[in-house]
Amino acid sequence: MNLSIVLLDGEKLNFKIDKESCTIGRSPQCDVVIQHEAMSRKHCLLEVKNGNLFVTDLASSNGVSIEGEKIPPNTPVPYQTFLSLAFGAVQSINIELEETKDEKPKSDLSSPSLTQRKTEKPRPTQEKTSPGKPVPQTNKEDQKSKVIKVAAVIALLGVLGYFLTKEDAPDQPTPEQIYE
């Protein structure tokens, strides 16, 4: 799995993890070490089980949030990569799962397409950029935008369908017809 992390101060870190799970925290025992006071020693766990990604808050001080909602500690929570994930000093994280040769491609809207994965250049194990440089829009933000557009189109079609199939109310008698 490839992790692109943006810290609260704008610093960007990239990591390549060659196993199905990784711990993130301040401790040197973690797979991904982020030396920041907002990080717990062992803050969270990312793991892939049967092709699905799970996030576990390891009872950290500042918690782990998906889409702004804190998740319960010590409980693996399913995570879709197009959702926002933040914890400790991590403002945002983009997680790319790599497919194994035995694994068949899935038609999952939440993960980048196979052509996107194959055309990406390999990243160094850890890369830092200066906080002054703007961070380019990520695939996660593109996917969020697409999901919002699709939801808006579906809502619009639902409203149109309602009005097109709605039967008019039966004709009401006029006052003259009532008095006759």
mmCIF file of C-alpha atoms in Angstrom, residues 12-166:
data_model
loop_
_atom_site.group_PDB
_atom_site.id
_atom_site.type_symbol
_atom_site.label_atom_id
_atom_site.label_comp_id
_atom_site.label_asym_id
_atom_site.label_seq_id
_atom_site.Cartn_x
_atom_site.Cartn_y
_atom_site.Cartn_z
ATOM 1 C CA LYS A 12 3.879 16.038 2.758
ATOM 2 C CA LEU A 13 5.176 12.515 3.439
ATOM 3 C CA ASN A 14 5.004 9.427 1.206
ATOM 4 C CA PHE A 15 5.444 5.847 2.358
ATOM 5 C CA LYS A 16 5.389 2.484 0.602
ATOM 6 C CA ILE A 17 4.287 -0.349 2.879
ATOM 7 C CA ASP A 18 4.979 -3.879 1.626
ATOM 8 C CA LYS A 19 2.628 -5.724 3.972
ATOM 9 C CA GLU A 20 -1.108 -6.010 4.588
ATOM 10 C CA SER A 21 -1.123 -3.861 7.737
ATOM 11 C CA CYS A 22 0.785 -0.962 9.192
ATOM 12 C CA THR A 23 0.797 1.010 12.415
ATOM 13 C CA ILE A 24 1.139 4.781 12.403
ATOM 14 C CA GLY A 25 2.377 6.762 15.380
ATOM 15 C CA ARG A 26 5.224 8.526 17.157
ATOM 16 C CA SER A 27 6.966 5.364 18.386
ATOM 17 C CA PRO A 28 9.955 3.991 16.453
ATOM 18 C CA GLN A 29 8.192 0.607 16.716
ATOM 19 C CA CYS A 30 5.508 1.826 14.270
ATOM 20 C CA ASP A 31 5.721 1.124 10.543
ATOM 21 C CA VAL A 32 5.085 4.819 9.787
ATOM 22 C CA VAL A 33 6.724 7.158 12.300
ATOM 23 C CA ILE A 34 5.464 10.751 12.552
ATOM 24 C CA GLN A 35 7.292 12.726 15.214
ATOM 25 C CA HIS A 36 4.651 15.231 16.289
ATOM 26 C CA GLU A 37 3.141 16.045 19.684
ATOM 27 C CA ALA A 38 -0.411 15.500 18.361
ATOM 28 C CA MET A 39 0.418 11.871 17.523
ATOM 29 C CA SER A 40 0.112 9.079 20.080
ATOM 30 C CA ARG A 41 2.925 6.536 20.366
ATOM 31 C CA LYS A 42 0.764 4.027 18.504
ATOM 32 C CA HIS A 43 -2.030 6.100 16.983
ATOM 33 C CA CYS A 44 -3.796 3.894 14.447
ATOM 34 C CA LEU A 45 -3.648 0.696 12.434
ATOM 35 C CA LEU A 46 -4.392 0.357 8.716
ATOM 36 C CA GLU A 47 -4.998 -3.176 7.487
ATOM 37 C CA VAL A 48 -6.266 -4.936 4.401
ATOM 38 C CA LYS A 49 -8.518 -7.951 4.973
ATOM 39 C CA ASN A 50 -9.968 -9.823 1.974
ATOM 40 C CA GLY A 51 -9.303 -6.812 -0.263
ATOM 41 C CA ASN A 52 -11.083 -4.381 2.083
ATOM 42 C CA LEU A 53 -9.334 -1.619 4.022
ATOM 43 C CA PHE A 54 -9.950 -1.182 7.767
ATOM 44 C CA VAL A 55 -8.842 1.592 10.146
ATOM 45 C CA THR A 56 -8.449 1.029 13.884
ATOM 46 C CA ASP A 57 -7.884 3.779 16.453
ATOM 47 C CA LEU A 58 -5.359 2.274 18.878
ATOM 48 C CA ALA A 59 -6.871 4.160 21.852
ATOM 49 C CA SER A 60 -5.036 7.324 20.835
ATOM 50 C CA SER A 61 -5.337 10.588 22.759
ATOM 51 C CA ASN A 62 -6.654 12.654 19.836
ATOM 52 C CA GLY A 63 -8.636 9.922 18.091
ATOM 53 C CA VAL A 64 -9.188 9.045 14.433
ATOM 54 C CA SER A 65 -11.892 10.668 12.293
ATOM 55 C CA ILE A 66 -13.539 9.498 9.081
ATOM 56 C CA GLU A 67 -15.477 12.290 7.362
ATOM 57 C CA GLY A 68 -15.176 14.337 10.577
ATOM 58 C CA GLU A 69 -16.733 11.619 12.781
ATOM 59 C CA LYS A 70 -14.534 9.979 15.439
ATOM 60 C CA ILE A 71 -14.388 6.219 15.255
ATOM 61 C CA PRO A 72 -14.541 4.041 18.388
ATOM 62 C CA PRO A 73 -11.168 2.974 19.828
ATOM 63 C CA ASN A 74 -9.832 -0.555 19.321
ATOM 64 C CA THR A 75 -12.530 -1.386 16.752
ATOM 65 C CA PRO A 76 -11.655 -2.045 13.093
ATOM 66 C CA VAL A 77 -13.838 0.240 10.959
ATOM 67 C CA PRO A 78 -14.269 -0.345 7.194
ATOM 68 C CA TYR A 79 -12.795 2.531 5.210
ATOM 69 C CA GLN A 80 -13.338 3.623 1.603
ATOM 70 C CA THR A 81 -10.371 5.517 0.178
ATOM 71 C CA PHE A 82 -12.499 8.371 -1.210
ATOM 72 C CA LEU A 83 -13.571 9.384 2.319
ATOM 73 C CA SER A 84 -11.505 11.837 4.352
ATOM 74 C CA LEU A 85 -9.374 10.316 7.104
ATOM 75 C CA ALA A 86 -7.611 12.471 9.707
ATOM 76 C CA PHE A 87 -5.840 11.786 12.991
ATOM 77 C CA GLY A 88 -3.285 13.464 15.245
ATOM 78 C CA ALA A 89 -0.999 15.628 13.118
ATOM 79 C CA VAL A 90 -2.344 14.091 9.881
ATOM 80 C CA GLN A 91 -4.603 16.540 8.061
ATOM 81 C CA SER A 92 -5.272 14.110 5.204
ATOM 82 C CA ILE A 93 -4.069 10.780 3.921
ATOM 83 C CA ASN A 94 -4.417 9.178 0.503
ATOM 84 C CA ILE A 95 -4.150 5.389 0.556
ATOM 85 C CA GLU A 96 -3.553 3.405 -2.616
ATOM 86 C CA LEU A 97 -3.887 -0.336 -2.391
ATOM 87 C CA GLU A 98 -1.789 -2.444 -4.736
ATOM 88 C CA GLU A 99 -3.220 -5.543 -6.352
ATOM 89 C CA THR A 100 -1.422 -8.832 -6.160
ATOM 90 C CA LYS A 101 -0.966 -10.918 -9.302
ATOM 91 C CA ASP A 102 -3.510 -13.490 -8.084
ATOM 92 C CA GLU A 103 -6.141 -10.862 -7.345
ATOM 93 C CA LYS A 104 -8.713 -10.109 -10.041
ATOM 94 C CA PRO A 105 -9.498 -6.445 -10.723
ATOM 95 C CA LYS A 106 -12.572 -5.122 -8.953
ATOM 96 C CA SER A 107 -14.968 -2.605 -10.419
ATOM 97 C CA ASP A 108 -14.855 -0.454 -7.289
ATOM 98 C CA LEU A 109 -15.453 3.280 -7.744
ATOM 99 C CA SER A 110 -13.511 4.025 -4.563
ATOM 100 C CA SER A 111 -10.122 2.894 -5.866
ATOM 101 C CA PRO A 112 -8.096 4.306 -8.762
ATOM 102 C CA SER A 113 -8.422 2.473 -12.057
ATOM 103 C CA LEU A 114 -5.849 -0.086 -13.123
ATOM 104 C CA THR A 115 -4.521 2.226 -15.820
ATOM 105 C CA GLN A 116 -3.969 4.970 -13.264
ATOM 106 C CA ARG A 117 -2.025 2.594 -11.030
ATOM 107 C CA LYS A 118 0.157 1.300 -13.845
ATOM 108 C CA THR A 119 1.031 4.742 -15.201
ATOM 109 C CA GLU A 120 2.015 6.272 -11.879
ATOM 110 C CA LYS A 121 5.701 6.689 -11.277
ATOM 111 C CA PRO A 122 7.151 4.822 -8.292
ATOM 112 C CA ARG A 123 7.567 7.002 -5.225
ATOM 113 C CA PRO A 124 10.549 7.137 -2.931
ATOM 114 C CA THR A 125 9.954 5.576 0.477
ATOM 115 C CA GLN A 126 9.755 8.988 2.149
ATOM 116 C CA GLU A 127 9.569 12.332 0.384
ATOM 117 C CA LYS A 128 9.107 15.718 2.010
ATOM 118 C CA THR A 129 7.931 18.921 0.372
ATOM 119 C CA SER A 130 8.162 22.369 1.844
ATOM 120 C CA PRO A 131 5.034 23.701 3.566
ATOM 121 C CA GLY A 132 4.935 26.762 1.274
ATOM 122 C CA LYS A 133 4.220 24.780 -1.898
ATOM 123 C CA PRO A 134 0.584 24.130 -2.795
ATOM 124 C CA VAL A 135 -0.483 20.497 -2.642
ATOM 125 C CA PRO A 136 -1.992 19.303 -5.947
ATOM 126 C CA GLN A 137 -5.537 17.961 -5.960
ATOM 127 C CA THR A 138 -5.529 14.254 -5.143
ATOM 128 C CA ASN A 139 -7.476 11.391 -6.663
ATOM 129 C CA LYS A 140 -9.483 11.266 -3.431
ATOM 130 C CA GLU A 141 -10.749 14.814 -4.032
ATOM 131 C CA ASP A 142 -11.527 13.988 -7.687
ATOM 132 C CA GLN A 143 -13.493 10.932 -6.582
ATOM 133 C CA LYS A 144 -15.428 12.950 -3.979
ATOM 134 C CA SER A 145 -16.330 15.473 -6.666
ATOM 135 C CA LYS A 146 -17.536 12.704 -8.996
ATOM 136 C CA VAL A 147 -19.619 11.097 -6.233
ATOM 137 C CA ILE A 148 -21.249 14.444 -5.432
ATOM 138 C CA LYS A 149 -22.029 15.058 -9.123
ATOM 139 C CA VAL A 150 -23.542 11.578 -9.527
ATOM 140 C CA ALA A 151 -25.651 12.072 -6.377
ATOM 141 C CA ALA A 152 -26.895 15.427 -7.705
ATOM 142 C CA VAL A 153 -27.865 13.893 -11.065
ATOM 143 C CA ILE A 154 -29.696 11.038 -9.325
ATOM 144 C CA ALA A 155 -31.577 13.507 -7.121
ATOM 145 C CA LEU A 156 -32.513 15.620 -10.153
ATOM 146 C CA LEU A 157 -33.748 12.557 -12.045
ATOM 147 C CA GLY A 158 -35.817 11.555 -9.016
ATOM 148 C CA VAL A 159 -37.475 14.981 -8.838
ATOM 149 C CA LEU A 160 -38.147 14.985 -12.593
ATOM 150 C CA GLY A 161 -39.556 11.461 -12.405
ATOM 151 C CA TYR A 162 -41.863 12.476 -9.589
ATOM 152 C CA PHE A 163 -43.314 15.405 -11.509
ATOM 153 C CA LEU A 164 -43.573 13.521 -14.803
ATOM 154 C CA THR A 165 -45.408 10.557 -13.280
ATOM 155 C CA LYS A 166 -47.514 12.559 -10.819
#
